[in-house]
Amino acid sequence: MKKLIHWKHPGWILFILLLLFSGCGPKEPTLDEKIAQAEALLDAGQLEAAIRLLNNCQEEAPERVDVLEALAFAHSAQGDPLLSAMIFAQIAELVPDRAEYRLYAAESLREAEEDDAAIEQYRMYLLTHPRDTAVWGTLANIYEDNGSLPDALECLLAAEQIQSRPDQKMRIARLYLARANLAQAQAWFSRTLDAPA
């Protein structure tokens, strides 16, 4: 004869109650739900709450690019371009085929007045996109603003090799003139005049 389970034992009752009520508690939101909630907080302008939630998401999934990207933009909106730049650079390391994150990092670094670090990010971007004349021009501007005329000249000459433009030729001529290289300055001024309008 089979032995019957003695239901009156308090341990069994607690066990059954635990099984019944364990599924009744509030469900923990998924990572994607937390990210959506953080983005809604960002849209509502609640930056600190969004950053706290995104930091929790990052602890849960440290290599999720969507979490890092939202976190970087949140820090930028909060007025912390340096931390934003660091996160964008981290993303660029995680997804090297997405070089635009180097540009985001560089722009954030410029906003933080960290020109040397910005130059490094622009240079890393140019390793994979060497024909981007706009970035060569931006680099030339930074170098010129910092008084590094040879580097500015190098950037403009690189841009000129990709796409010749009269305004570039004029800048090159002026940089040669500023460096007291009159022969090159004259040659580039002549090229500017000879260029089709």
mmCIF file of N, CA, C and O in Angstrom, residues 16-28:
data_model
loop_
_atom_site.group_PDB
_atom_site.id
_atom_site.type_symbol
_atom_site.label_atom_id
_atom_site.label_comp_id
_atom_site.label_asym_id
_atom_site.label_seq_id
_atom_site.Cartn_x
_atom_site.Cartn_y
_atom_site.Cartn_z
ATOM 1 N N ILE A 16 4.472 24.688 -0.651
ATOM 2 C CA ILE A 16 3.435 24.852 -1.666
ATOM 3 C C ILE A 16 3.052 26.322 -1.800
ATOM 4 O O ILE A 16 2.892 26.848 -2.908
ATOM 5 N N LEU A 17 2.944 27.023 -0.688
ATOM 6 C CA LEU A 17 2.633 28.455 -0.741
ATOM 7 C C LEU A 17 3.737 29.230 -1.465
ATOM 8 O O LEU A 17 3.461 30.143 -2.239
ATOM 9 N N LEU A 18 4.972 28.862 -1.184
ATOM 10 C CA LEU A 18 6.097 29.513 -1.850
ATOM 11 C C LEU A 18 6.031 29.297 -3.359
ATOM 12 O O LEU A 18 6.245 30.223 -4.135
ATOM 13 N N LEU A 19 5.717 28.093 -3.783
ATOM 14 C CA LEU A 19 5.596 27.808 -5.212
ATOM 15 C C LEU A 19 4.459 28.605 -5.839
ATOM 16 O O LEU A 19 4.581 29.127 -6.950
ATOM 17 N N LEU A 20 3.346 28.710 -5.126
ATOM 18 C CA LEU A 20 2.195 29.435 -5.662
ATOM 19 C C LEU A 20 2.453 30.920 -5.810
ATOM 20 O O LEU A 20 2.084 31.545 -6.799
ATOM 21 N N PHE A 21 3.084 31.507 -4.804
ATOM 22 C CA PHE A 21 3.237 32.955 -4.796
ATOM 23 C C PHE A 21 4.538 33.452 -5.429
ATOM 24 O O PHE A 21 4.689 34.634 -5.651
ATOM 25 N N SER A 22 5.455 32.543 -5.744
ATOM 26 C CA SER A 22 6.716 32.996 -6.340
ATOM 27 C C SER A 22 6.503 33.569 -7.734
ATOM 28 O O SER A 22 7.196 34.465 -8.164
ATOM 29 N N GLY A 23 5.508 33.102 -8.463
ATOM 30 C CA GLY A 23 5.222 33.614 -9.792
ATOM 31 C C GLY A 23 4.325 34.839 -9.784
ATOM 32 O O GLY A 23 4.037 35.400 -10.820
ATOM 33 N N CYS A 24 3.911 35.272 -8.630
ATOM 34 C CA CYS A 24 2.962 36.381 -8.549
ATOM 35 C C CYS A 24 3.624 37.736 -8.331
ATOM 36 O O CYS A 24 2.953 38.754 -8.355
ATOM 37 N N GLY A 25 4.924 37.772 -8.103
ATOM 38 C CA GLY A 25 5.617 39.030 -7.842
ATOM 39 C C GLY A 25 5.812 39.821 -9.123
ATOM 40 O O GLY A 25 5.583 39.319 -10.227
ATOM 41 N N PRO A 26 6.225 41.079 -8.984
ATOM 42 C CA PRO A 26 6.451 41.891 -10.179
ATOM 43 C C PRO A 26 7.616 41.324 -10.996
ATOM 44 O O PRO A 26 8.637 40.911 -10.451
ATOM 45 N N LYS A 27 7.409 41.289 -12.306
ATOM 46 C CA LYS A 27 8.422 40.740 -13.211
ATOM 47 C C LYS A 27 9.540 41.771 -13.414
ATOM 48 O O LYS A 27 9.285 42.952 -13.622
ATOM 49 N N GLU A 28 10.776 41.319 -13.359
ATOM 50 C CA GLU A 28 11.945 42.177 -13.603
ATOM 51 C C GLU A 28 11.949 42.567 -15.080
ATOM 52 O O GLU A 28 11.838 41.707 -15.957
#
